[in-house]
Coordinates of C-alpha atoms and ligand atoms in Angstrom, one line a residue:
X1 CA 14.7 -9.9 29.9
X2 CA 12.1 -8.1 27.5
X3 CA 11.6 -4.6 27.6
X4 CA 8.5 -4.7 29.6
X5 CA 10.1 -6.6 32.7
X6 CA 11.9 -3.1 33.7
X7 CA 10.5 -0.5 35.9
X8 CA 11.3 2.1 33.4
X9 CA 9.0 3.8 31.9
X10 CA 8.0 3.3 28.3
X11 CA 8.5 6.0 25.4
X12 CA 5.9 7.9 23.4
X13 CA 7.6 8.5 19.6
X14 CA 5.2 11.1 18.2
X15 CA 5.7 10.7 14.6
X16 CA 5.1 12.8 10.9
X17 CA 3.7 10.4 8.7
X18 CA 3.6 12.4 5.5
X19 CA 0.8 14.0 3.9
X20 CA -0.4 10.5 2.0
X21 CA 1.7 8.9 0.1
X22 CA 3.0 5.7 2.0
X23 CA 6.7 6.4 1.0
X24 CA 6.7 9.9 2.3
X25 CA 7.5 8.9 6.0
X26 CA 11.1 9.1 7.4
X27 CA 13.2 5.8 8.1
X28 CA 13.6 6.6 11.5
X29 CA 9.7 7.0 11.6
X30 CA 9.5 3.4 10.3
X31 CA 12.1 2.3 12.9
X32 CA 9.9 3.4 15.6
X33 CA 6.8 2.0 14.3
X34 CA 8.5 -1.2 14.4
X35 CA 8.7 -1.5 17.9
X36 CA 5.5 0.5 18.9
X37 CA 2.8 -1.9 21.3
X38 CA 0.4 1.3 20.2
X39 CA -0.3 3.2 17.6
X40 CA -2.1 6.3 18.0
X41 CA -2.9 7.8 14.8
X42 CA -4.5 10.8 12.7
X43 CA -7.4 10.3 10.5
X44 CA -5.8 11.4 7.3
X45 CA -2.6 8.7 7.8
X46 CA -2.5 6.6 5.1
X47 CA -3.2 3.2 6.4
X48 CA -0.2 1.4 4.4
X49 CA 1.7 3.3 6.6
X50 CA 0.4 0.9 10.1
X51 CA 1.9 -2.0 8.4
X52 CA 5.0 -1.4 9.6
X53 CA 4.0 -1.6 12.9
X54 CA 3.8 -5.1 14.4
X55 CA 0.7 -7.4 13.7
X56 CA 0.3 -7.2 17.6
X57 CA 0.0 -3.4 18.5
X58 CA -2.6 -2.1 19.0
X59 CA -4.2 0.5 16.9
X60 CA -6.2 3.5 18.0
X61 CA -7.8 5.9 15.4
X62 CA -8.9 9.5 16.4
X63 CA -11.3 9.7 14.1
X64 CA -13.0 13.1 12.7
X65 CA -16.4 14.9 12.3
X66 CA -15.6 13.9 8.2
X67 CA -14.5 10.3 9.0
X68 CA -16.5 7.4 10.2
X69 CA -14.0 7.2 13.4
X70 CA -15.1 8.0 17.0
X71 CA -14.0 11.7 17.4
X72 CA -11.7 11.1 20.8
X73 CA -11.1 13.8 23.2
X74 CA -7.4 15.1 23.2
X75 CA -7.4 14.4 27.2
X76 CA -8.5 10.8 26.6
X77 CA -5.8 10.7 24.2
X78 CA -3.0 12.0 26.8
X79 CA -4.5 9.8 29.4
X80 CA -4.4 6.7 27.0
X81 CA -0.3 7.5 26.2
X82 CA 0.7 8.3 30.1
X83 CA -1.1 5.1 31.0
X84 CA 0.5 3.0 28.3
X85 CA 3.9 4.5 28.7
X86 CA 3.4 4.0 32.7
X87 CA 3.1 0.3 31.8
X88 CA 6.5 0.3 29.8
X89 CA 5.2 -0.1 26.8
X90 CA 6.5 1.9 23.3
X91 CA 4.1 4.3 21.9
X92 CA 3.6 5.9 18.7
X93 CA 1.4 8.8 18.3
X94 CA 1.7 9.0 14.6
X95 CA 0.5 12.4 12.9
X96 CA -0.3 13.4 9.8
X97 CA 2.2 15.4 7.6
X98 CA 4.7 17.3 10.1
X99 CA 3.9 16.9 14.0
X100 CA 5.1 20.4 14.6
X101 CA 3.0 21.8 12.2
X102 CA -0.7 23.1 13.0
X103 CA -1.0 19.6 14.8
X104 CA -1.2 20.7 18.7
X105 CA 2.4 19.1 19.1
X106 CA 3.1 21.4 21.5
X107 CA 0.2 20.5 23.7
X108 CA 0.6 16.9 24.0
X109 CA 4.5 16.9 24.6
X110 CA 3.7 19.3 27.4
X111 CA 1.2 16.9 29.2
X112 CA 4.1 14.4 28.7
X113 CA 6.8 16.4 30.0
X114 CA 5.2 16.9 33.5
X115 CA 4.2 13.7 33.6
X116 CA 7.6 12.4 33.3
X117 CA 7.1 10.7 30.1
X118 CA 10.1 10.0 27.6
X119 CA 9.4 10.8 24.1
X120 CA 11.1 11.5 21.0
X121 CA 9.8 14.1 18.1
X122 CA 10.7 12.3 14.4
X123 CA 9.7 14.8 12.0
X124 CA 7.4 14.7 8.7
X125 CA 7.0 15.9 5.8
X126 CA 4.2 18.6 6.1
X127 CA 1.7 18.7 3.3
X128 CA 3.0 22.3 1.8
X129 CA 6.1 21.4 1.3
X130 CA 4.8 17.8 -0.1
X131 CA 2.2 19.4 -2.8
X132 CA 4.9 22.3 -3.6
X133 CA 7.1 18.5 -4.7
X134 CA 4.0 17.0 -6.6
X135 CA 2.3 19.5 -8.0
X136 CA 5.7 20.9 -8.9
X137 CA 5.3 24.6 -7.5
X138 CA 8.2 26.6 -6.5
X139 CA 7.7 27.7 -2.8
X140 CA 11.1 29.5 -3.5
X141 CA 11.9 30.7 -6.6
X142 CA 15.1 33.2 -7.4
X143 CA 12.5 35.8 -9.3
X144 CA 9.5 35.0 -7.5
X145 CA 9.2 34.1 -4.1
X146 CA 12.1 35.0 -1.1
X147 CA 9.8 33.4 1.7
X148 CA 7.5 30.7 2.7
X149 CA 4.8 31.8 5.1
X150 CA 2.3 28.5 6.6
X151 CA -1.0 30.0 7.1
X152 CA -3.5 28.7 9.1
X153 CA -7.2 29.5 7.4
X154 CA -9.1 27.9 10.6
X155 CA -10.8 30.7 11.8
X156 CA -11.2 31.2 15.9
X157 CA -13.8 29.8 17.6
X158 CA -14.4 33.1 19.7
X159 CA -14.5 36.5 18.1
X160 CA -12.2 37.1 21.4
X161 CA -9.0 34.8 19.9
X162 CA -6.5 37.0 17.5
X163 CA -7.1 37.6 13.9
X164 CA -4.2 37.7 12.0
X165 CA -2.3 40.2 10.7
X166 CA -3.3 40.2 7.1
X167 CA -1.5 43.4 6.8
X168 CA 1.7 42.0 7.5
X169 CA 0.3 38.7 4.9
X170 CA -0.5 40.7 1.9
X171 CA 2.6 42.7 2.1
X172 CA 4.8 39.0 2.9
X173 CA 7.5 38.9 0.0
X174 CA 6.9 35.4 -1.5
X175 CA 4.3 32.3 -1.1
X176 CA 1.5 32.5 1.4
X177 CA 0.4 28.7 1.9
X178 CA -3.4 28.5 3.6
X179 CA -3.5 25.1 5.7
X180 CA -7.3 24.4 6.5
X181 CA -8.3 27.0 4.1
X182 CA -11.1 26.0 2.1
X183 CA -14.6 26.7 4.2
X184 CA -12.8 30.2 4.9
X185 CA -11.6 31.3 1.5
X186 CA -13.7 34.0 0.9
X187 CA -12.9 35.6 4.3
X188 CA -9.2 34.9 4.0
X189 CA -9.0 36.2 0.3
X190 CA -11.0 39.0 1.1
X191 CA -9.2 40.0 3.8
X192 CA -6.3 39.7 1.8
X193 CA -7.3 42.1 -1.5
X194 CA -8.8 44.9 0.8
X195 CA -5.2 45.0 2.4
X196 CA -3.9 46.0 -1.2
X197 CA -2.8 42.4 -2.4
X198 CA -3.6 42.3 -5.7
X199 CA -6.9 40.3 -7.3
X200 CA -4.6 39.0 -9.9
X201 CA -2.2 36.7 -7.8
X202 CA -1.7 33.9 -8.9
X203 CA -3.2 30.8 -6.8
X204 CA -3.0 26.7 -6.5
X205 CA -5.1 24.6 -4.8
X206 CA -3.9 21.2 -4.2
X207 CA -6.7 18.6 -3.0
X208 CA -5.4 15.7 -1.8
X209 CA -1.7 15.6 -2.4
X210 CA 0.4 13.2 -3.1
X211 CA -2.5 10.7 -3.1
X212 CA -3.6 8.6 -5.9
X213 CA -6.3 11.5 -7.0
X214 CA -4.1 14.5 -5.9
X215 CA -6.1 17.3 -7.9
X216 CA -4.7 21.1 -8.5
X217 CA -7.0 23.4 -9.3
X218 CA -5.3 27.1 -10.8
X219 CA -7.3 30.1 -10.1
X220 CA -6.9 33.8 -8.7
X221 CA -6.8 35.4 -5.7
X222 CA -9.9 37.2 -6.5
X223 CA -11.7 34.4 -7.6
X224 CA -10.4 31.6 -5.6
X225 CA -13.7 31.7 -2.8
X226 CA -16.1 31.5 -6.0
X227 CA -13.8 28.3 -7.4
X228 CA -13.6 26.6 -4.3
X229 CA -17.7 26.7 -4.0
X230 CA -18.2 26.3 -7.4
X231 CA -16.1 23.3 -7.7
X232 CA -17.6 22.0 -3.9
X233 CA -14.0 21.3 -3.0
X234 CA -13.6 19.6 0.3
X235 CA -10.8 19.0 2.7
X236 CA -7.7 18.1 2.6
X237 CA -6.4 21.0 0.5
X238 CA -3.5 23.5 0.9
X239 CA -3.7 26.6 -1.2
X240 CA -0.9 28.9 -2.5
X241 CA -1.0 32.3 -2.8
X242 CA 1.9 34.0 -4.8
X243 CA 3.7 34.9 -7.8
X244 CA 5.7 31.6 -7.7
X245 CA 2.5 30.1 -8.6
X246 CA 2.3 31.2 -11.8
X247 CA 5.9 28.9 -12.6
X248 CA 3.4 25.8 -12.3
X249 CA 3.1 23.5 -15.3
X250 CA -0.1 22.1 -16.8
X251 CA 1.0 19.0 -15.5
X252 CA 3.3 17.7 -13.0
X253 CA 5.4 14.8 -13.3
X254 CA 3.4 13.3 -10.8
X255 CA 0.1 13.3 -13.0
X256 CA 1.7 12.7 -15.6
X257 CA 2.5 9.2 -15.2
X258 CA 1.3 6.7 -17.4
X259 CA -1.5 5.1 -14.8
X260 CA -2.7 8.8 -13.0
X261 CA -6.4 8.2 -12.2
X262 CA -6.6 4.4 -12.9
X263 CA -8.3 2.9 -10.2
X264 CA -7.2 -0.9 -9.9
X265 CA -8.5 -3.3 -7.8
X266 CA -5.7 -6.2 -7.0
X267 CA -6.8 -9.3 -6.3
X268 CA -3.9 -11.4 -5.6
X269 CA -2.9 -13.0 -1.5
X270 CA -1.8 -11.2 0.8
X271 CA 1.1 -11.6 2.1
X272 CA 2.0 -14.3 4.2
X273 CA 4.5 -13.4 7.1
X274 CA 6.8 -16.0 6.0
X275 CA 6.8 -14.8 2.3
X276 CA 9.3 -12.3 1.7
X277 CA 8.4 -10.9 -1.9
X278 CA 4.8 -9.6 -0.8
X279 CA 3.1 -11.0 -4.0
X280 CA -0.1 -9.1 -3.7
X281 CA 2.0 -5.5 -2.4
X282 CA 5.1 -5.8 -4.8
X283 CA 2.0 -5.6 -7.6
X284 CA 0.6 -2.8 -5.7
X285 CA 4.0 -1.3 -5.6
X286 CA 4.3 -1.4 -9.3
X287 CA 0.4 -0.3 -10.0
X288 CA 1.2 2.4 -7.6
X289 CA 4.3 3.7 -9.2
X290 CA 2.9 4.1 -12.3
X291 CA 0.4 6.2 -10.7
X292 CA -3.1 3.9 -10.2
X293 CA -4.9 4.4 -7.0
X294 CA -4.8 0.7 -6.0
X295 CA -7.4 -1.1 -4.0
X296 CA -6.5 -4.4 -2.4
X297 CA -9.2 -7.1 -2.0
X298 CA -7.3 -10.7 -2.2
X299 CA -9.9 -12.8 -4.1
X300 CA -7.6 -16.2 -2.7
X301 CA -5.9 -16.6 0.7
X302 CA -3.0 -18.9 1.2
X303 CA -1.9 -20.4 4.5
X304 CA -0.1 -23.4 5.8
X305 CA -1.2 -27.0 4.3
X306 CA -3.7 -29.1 6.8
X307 CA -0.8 -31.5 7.1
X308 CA 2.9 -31.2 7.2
X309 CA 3.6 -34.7 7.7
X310 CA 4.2 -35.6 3.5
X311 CA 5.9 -32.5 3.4
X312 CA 8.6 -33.5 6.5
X313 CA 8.6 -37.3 5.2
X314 CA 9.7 -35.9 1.7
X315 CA 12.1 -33.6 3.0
X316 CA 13.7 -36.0 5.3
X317 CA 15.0 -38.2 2.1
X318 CA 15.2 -35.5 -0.8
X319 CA 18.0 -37.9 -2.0
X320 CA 15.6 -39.8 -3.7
X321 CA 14.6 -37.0 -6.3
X322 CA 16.2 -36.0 -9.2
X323 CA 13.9 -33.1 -9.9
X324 CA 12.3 -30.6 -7.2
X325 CA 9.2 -28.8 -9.4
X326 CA 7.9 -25.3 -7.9
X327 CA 5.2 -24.2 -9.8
X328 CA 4.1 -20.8 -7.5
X329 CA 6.4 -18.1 -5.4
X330 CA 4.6 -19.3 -2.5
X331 CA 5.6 -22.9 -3.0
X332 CA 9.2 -21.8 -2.8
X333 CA 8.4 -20.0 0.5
X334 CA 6.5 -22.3 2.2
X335 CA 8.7 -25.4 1.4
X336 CA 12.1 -23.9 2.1
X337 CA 10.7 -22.4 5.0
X338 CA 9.8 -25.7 6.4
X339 CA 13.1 -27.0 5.4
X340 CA 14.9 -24.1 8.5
X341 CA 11.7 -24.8 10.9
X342 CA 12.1 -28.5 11.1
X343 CA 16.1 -28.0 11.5
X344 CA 17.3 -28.4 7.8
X345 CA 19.0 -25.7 5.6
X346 CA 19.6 -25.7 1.8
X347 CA 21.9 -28.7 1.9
X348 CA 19.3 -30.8 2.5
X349 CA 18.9 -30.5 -1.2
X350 CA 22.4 -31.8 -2.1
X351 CA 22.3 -32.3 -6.0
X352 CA 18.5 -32.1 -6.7
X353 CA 17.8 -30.4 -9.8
X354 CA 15.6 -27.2 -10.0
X355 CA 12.7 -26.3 -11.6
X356 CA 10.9 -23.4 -12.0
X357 CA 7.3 -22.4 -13.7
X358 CA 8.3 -18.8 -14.7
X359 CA 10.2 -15.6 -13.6
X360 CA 8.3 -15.3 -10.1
X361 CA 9.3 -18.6 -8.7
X362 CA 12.8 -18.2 -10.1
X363 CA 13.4 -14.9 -8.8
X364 CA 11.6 -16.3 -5.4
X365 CA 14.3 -18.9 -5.5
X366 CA 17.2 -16.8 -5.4
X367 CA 16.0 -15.0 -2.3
X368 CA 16.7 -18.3 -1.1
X369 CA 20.2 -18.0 -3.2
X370 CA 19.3 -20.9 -5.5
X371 CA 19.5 -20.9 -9.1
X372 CA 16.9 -22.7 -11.1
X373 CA 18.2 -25.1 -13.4
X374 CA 15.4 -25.0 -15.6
X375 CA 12.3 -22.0 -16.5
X376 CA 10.4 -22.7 -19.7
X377 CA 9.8 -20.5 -22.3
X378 CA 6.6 -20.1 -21.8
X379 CA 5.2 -19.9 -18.1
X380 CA 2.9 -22.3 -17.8
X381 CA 2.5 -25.8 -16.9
X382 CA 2.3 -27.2 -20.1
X383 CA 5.7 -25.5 -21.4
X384 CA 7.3 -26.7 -17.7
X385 CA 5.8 -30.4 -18.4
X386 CA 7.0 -30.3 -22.0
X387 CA 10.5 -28.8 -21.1
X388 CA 11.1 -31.7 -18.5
X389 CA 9.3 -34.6 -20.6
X390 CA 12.5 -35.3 -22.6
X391 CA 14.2 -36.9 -19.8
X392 CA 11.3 -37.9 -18.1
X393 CA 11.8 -41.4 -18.4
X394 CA 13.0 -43.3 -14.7
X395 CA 13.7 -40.0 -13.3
X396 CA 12.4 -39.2 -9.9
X397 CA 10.2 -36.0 -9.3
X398 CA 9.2 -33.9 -6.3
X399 CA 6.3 -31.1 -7.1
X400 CA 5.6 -28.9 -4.5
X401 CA 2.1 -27.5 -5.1
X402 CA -0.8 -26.0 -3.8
X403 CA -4.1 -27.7 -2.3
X404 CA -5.8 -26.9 -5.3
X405 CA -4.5 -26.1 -9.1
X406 CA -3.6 -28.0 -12.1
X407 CA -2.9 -31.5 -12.8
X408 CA -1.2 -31.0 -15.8
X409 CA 2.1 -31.2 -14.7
X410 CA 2.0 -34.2 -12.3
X411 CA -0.2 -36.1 -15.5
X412 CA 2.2 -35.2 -18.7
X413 CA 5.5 -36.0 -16.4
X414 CA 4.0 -39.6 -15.6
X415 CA 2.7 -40.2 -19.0
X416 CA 6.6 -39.4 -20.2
X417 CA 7.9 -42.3 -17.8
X418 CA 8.8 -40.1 -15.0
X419 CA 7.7 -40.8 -11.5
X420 CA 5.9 -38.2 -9.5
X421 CA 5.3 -37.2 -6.2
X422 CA 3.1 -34.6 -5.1
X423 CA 3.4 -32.8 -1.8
X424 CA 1.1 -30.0 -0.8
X425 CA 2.8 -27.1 0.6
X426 CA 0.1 -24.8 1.5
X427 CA -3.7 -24.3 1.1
X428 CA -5.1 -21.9 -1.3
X429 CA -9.0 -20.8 -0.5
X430 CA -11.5 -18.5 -1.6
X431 CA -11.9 -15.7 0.6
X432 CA -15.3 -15.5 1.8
X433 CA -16.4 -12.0 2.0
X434 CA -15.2 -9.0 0.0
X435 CA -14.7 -5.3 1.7
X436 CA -18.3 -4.0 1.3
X437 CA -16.8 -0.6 0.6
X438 CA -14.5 -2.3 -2.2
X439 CA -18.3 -4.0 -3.9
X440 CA -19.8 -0.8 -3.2
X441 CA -16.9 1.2 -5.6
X442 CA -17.4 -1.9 -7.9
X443 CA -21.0 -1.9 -8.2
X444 CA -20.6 2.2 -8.9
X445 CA -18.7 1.8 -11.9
X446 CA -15.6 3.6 -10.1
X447 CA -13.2 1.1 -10.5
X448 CA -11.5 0.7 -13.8
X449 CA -9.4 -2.4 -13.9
X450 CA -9.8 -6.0 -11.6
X451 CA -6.5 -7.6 -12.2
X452 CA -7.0 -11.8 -12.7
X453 CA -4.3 -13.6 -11.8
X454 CA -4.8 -16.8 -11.8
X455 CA -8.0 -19.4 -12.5
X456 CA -8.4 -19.8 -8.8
X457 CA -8.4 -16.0 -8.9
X458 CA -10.7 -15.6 -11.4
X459 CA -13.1 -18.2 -10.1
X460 CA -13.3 -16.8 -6.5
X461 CA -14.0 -13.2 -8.0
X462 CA -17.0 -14.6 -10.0
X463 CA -18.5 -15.6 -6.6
X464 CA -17.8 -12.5 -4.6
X465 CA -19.0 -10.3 -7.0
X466 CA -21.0 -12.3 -10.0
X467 CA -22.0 -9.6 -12.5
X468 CA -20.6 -6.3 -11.4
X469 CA -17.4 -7.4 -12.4
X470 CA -18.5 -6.5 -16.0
X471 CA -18.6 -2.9 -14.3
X472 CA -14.5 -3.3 -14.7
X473 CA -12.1 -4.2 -17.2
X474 CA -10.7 -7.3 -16.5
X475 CA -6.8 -7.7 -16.9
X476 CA -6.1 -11.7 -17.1
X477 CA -2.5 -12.6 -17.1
X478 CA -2.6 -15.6 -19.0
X479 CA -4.6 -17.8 -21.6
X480 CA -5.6 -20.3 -19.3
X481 CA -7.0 -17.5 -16.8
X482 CA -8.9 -15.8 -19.8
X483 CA -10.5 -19.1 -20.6
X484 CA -11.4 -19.8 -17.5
X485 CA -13.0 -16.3 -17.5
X486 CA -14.7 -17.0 -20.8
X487 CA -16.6 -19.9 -19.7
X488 CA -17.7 -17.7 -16.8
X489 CA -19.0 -15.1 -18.9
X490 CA -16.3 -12.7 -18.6
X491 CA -14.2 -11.2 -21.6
X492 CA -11.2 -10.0 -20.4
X493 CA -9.8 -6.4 -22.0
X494 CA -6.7 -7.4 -22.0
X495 CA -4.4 -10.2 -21.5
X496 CA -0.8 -10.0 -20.5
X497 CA 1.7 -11.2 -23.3
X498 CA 4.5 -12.4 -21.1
X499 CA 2.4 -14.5 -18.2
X500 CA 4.1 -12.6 -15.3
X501 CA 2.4 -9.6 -13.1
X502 CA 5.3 -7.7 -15.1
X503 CA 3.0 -8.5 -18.2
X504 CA 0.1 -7.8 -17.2
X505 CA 0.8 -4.5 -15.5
X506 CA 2.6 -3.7 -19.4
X507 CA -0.9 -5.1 -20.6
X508 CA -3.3 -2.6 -18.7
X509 CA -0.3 0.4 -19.1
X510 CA -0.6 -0.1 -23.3
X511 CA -4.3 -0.4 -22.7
X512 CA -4.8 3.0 -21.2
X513 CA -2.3 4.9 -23.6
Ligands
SAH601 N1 0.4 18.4 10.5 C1 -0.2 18.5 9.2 C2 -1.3 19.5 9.1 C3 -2.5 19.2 9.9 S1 -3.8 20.3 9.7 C4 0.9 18.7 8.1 O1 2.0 19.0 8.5 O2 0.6 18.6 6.9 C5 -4.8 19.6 8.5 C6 -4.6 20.3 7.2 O3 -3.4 19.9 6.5 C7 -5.7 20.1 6.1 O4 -6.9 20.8 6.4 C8 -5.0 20.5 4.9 O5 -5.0 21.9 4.8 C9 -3.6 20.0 5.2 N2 -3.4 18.7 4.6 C10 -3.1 17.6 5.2 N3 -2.9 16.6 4.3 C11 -3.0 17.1 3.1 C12 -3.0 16.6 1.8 N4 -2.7 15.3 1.5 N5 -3.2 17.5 0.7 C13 -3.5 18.7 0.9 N6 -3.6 19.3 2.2 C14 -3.3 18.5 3.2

């Protein structure tokens, strides 16, 4: 029986998602996103963070006067979860940073209480608290600061609604932070000084935290309206107010990392559900880490080959080979993946040896728990060929390749004595269209680095975006890839030593120092 054949009612999760960073939200946030059917969620989530909801749910956006979205009415909104929920479906109404904090939390779980609606409150972490870890500023501090006051800086709407008590604020022992603070700085900070607090306190403002372009601007409290026009700053930004300000450092460990401001475009797949190792987001992951702000746009797409007949005939009598040849992650995946869907498991491959093009497919391999008997030195097909081509001759071999690449290896094997089979495990295109807002960034100048890694890759690119690809530097992770650039007009700026995403992420870090 699933879920949805009870008469119970569904549950609305309403969940923190974290200020911006992707990693900021709790596991028992991701847990719930797991199982949602909807996802309701803020404007400022990161959208990395809707990938851990099912491919199926849906996905609402309230959008904002600042955003492209459709600005949806809060009772749409309730109307939209009680109906869901009615229907027994799980809903999350994701939020960004806290839900309890300046985020009308109390107002929807009060529609859903007398409605008779189950829900759950998994907290966040709220962007004050968030910037106070990036931006490395002591909320607390033993000399400075005793308190933490959350300060909302959105003025009423009618001169009727309460002003606060900014009495009781400049006399507050420790750090005032301002939540929606900018357009009202100069009536907050003024309100502020004439209560006595003095001109010189020492104030951060944090655009953007946690974000790939998180940006802290020091100032004073007596100048900090002039800075934040000056400067144009806009939205989202959480300002500090207090002596523990002053304990800041120049830079924070967070912009201090090697990559802080490189904007990288990734060009690799996407992931396919049946590939574990996320090629394209496990090179994000490391881009990311190191600080870039990464922008995916998959130059290739892979899926399953037009015909799994070869595949399921080779499989059925693996016996036969002596060598099985993987020269991509995604041939591991696909074929040993085919192996379980058409009722096999790794015994099927009995004493076949294995072969691996480099590190990837190896490490790709044990995820499968296999060891590869063989990687070359040098990862690429040439070194595989070579490495094999001493006891090519009478041997059997089994390469398990993509609908398009290299012949190399099936050639130099055959012209060693060895007999070859080719199977194609799944189809590698172009993808047809690139994200106009990705060309638009390109075209700009404001991305730094296109990362090329592989011929297909760096052929597919040429046609999606021709010439403003020499807006870019152009990070190639092999010789064959830069030569294949070359003869389409590109010079790469670097090229990765050791032909592995590892390398080439190195490559663009050594680059940049
Ligand atoms: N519930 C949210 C706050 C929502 S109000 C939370 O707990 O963080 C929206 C305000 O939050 C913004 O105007 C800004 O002041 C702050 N904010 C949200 N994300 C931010 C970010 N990444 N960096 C700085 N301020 C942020």
């Amino acid at each position: 029986m699933s879920k949805h054949d009870t008469n119970q009612p569904g549950i609305v999760y309403i969940v923190g998602a974290g200020p911006g960073d992707a990693g900021l939200i709790t596991l028992r946030g991701v847990e719930c996103l797991g199982r949602a059917d909807l996802v309701i969620y803020d404007c400022l989530v990161n959208p990395a963070i809707l990938e851990h909801a099912p491919p199926s749910a849906e996905r609402l956006c309230l959008g904002s006067p600042d955003t492209l979205g459709r600005l949806v009415p809060q009772q749409e909104v309730n109307a939209r979860m009680i109906h869901q929920a009615r229907q027994a479906k799980t809903i999350v109404r994701l939020k960004g940073g806290d839900c309890s904090v300046f985020s009308r939390n109390a107002e929807e779980t009060e529609v859903l209480r007398a409605a008779g609606i189950p829900f759950e409150v998994v907290p966040g972490v709220t962007a004050a608290v968030a910037a106070a870890g990036y931006a490395e500023i002591p909320i607390t501090h033993s000399a400075h600061s005793s308190a933490v006051a959350l300060v909302t800086g959105h003025l009423p709407r009618d001169s009727s609604a309460a002003e606060l008590d900014y009495g009781a604020l400049a006399d507050f022992p420790g750090t005032l932070v301002f939540y929606m603070g900018l357009d009202s700085a100069r009536h907050w900070s003024r309100s502020l000084l004439s209560r006595g607090k003095p001109l010189d306190t020492p104030v951060a403002i944090v655009r953007r935290a946690t974000w790939a372009d998180q940006s802290t601007v020091n100032c004073t409290l007596g100048s900090v309206a002039a800075v934040v026009d000056e400067k144009e700053l806009k939205p989202p930004a959480v300002i500090f107010v207090g002596e523990a300000v002053s304990m800041v450092p120049e830079i924070s460990w967070f912009s201090a990392r090697p990559l802080f401001g490189v904007r990288v475009m990734v060009t690799r797949p996407r992931h396919q559900a049946e590939s574990p190792r996320h090629q394209a987001e496990s090179l994000c992951r490391r881009l990311g880490e190191l600080g870039a702000d990464v922008l995916l746009q998959p130059a290739i797409q892979i899926s399953e080959p037009p015909d799994w007949k070869p595949v399921d005939e080779a499989l059925s009598q693996l016996d036969r080979y002596d060598w099985l040849v993987f020269s991509s992650a995604n041939g591991v995946c696909f074929l040993l993946d085919r192996l379980r869907d058409i009722g096999g498991d790794l015994r099927s491959l009995g004493k076949i040896r294995v072969a691996a093009i480099g590190p990837g497919t190896a490490e790709q391999l044990a995820e499968y728990h296999l060891r590869a008997d063989l990687v070359p030195v040098e990862y690429r097909a040439e070194s595989l060929a070579a490495a094999l081509a001493g006891e090519a001759v009478g041997r059997r071999f089994l390469l398990a390749r993509a609908s398009r690449g290299r012949e190399v290896l099936a050639e130099e094997l055959t012209a060693a004595g060895g007999k070859v089979d080719q199977i194609v495990v799944y189809s590698s295109s172009d993808v047809e269209r690139a994200d106009p807002r990705i060309s638009a960034e390109l075209t700009d100048g404001r991305i730094d680095w296109i990362t090329v890694t592989s011929s297909a890759i760096a052929r597919s690119l040429n046609r999606l975006f021709g010439d403003a690809m020499h807006e870019a530097k152009l990070a190639s992770i092999s010789p064959v890839t830069s030569e294949v650039l070359h003869r389409l007009g590109f010079e790469p700026a670097v090229e990765a030593s050791c032909y592995t995403t590892g390398g080439l992420v190195e490559a663009i870090v050594d680059f940049s120092r």
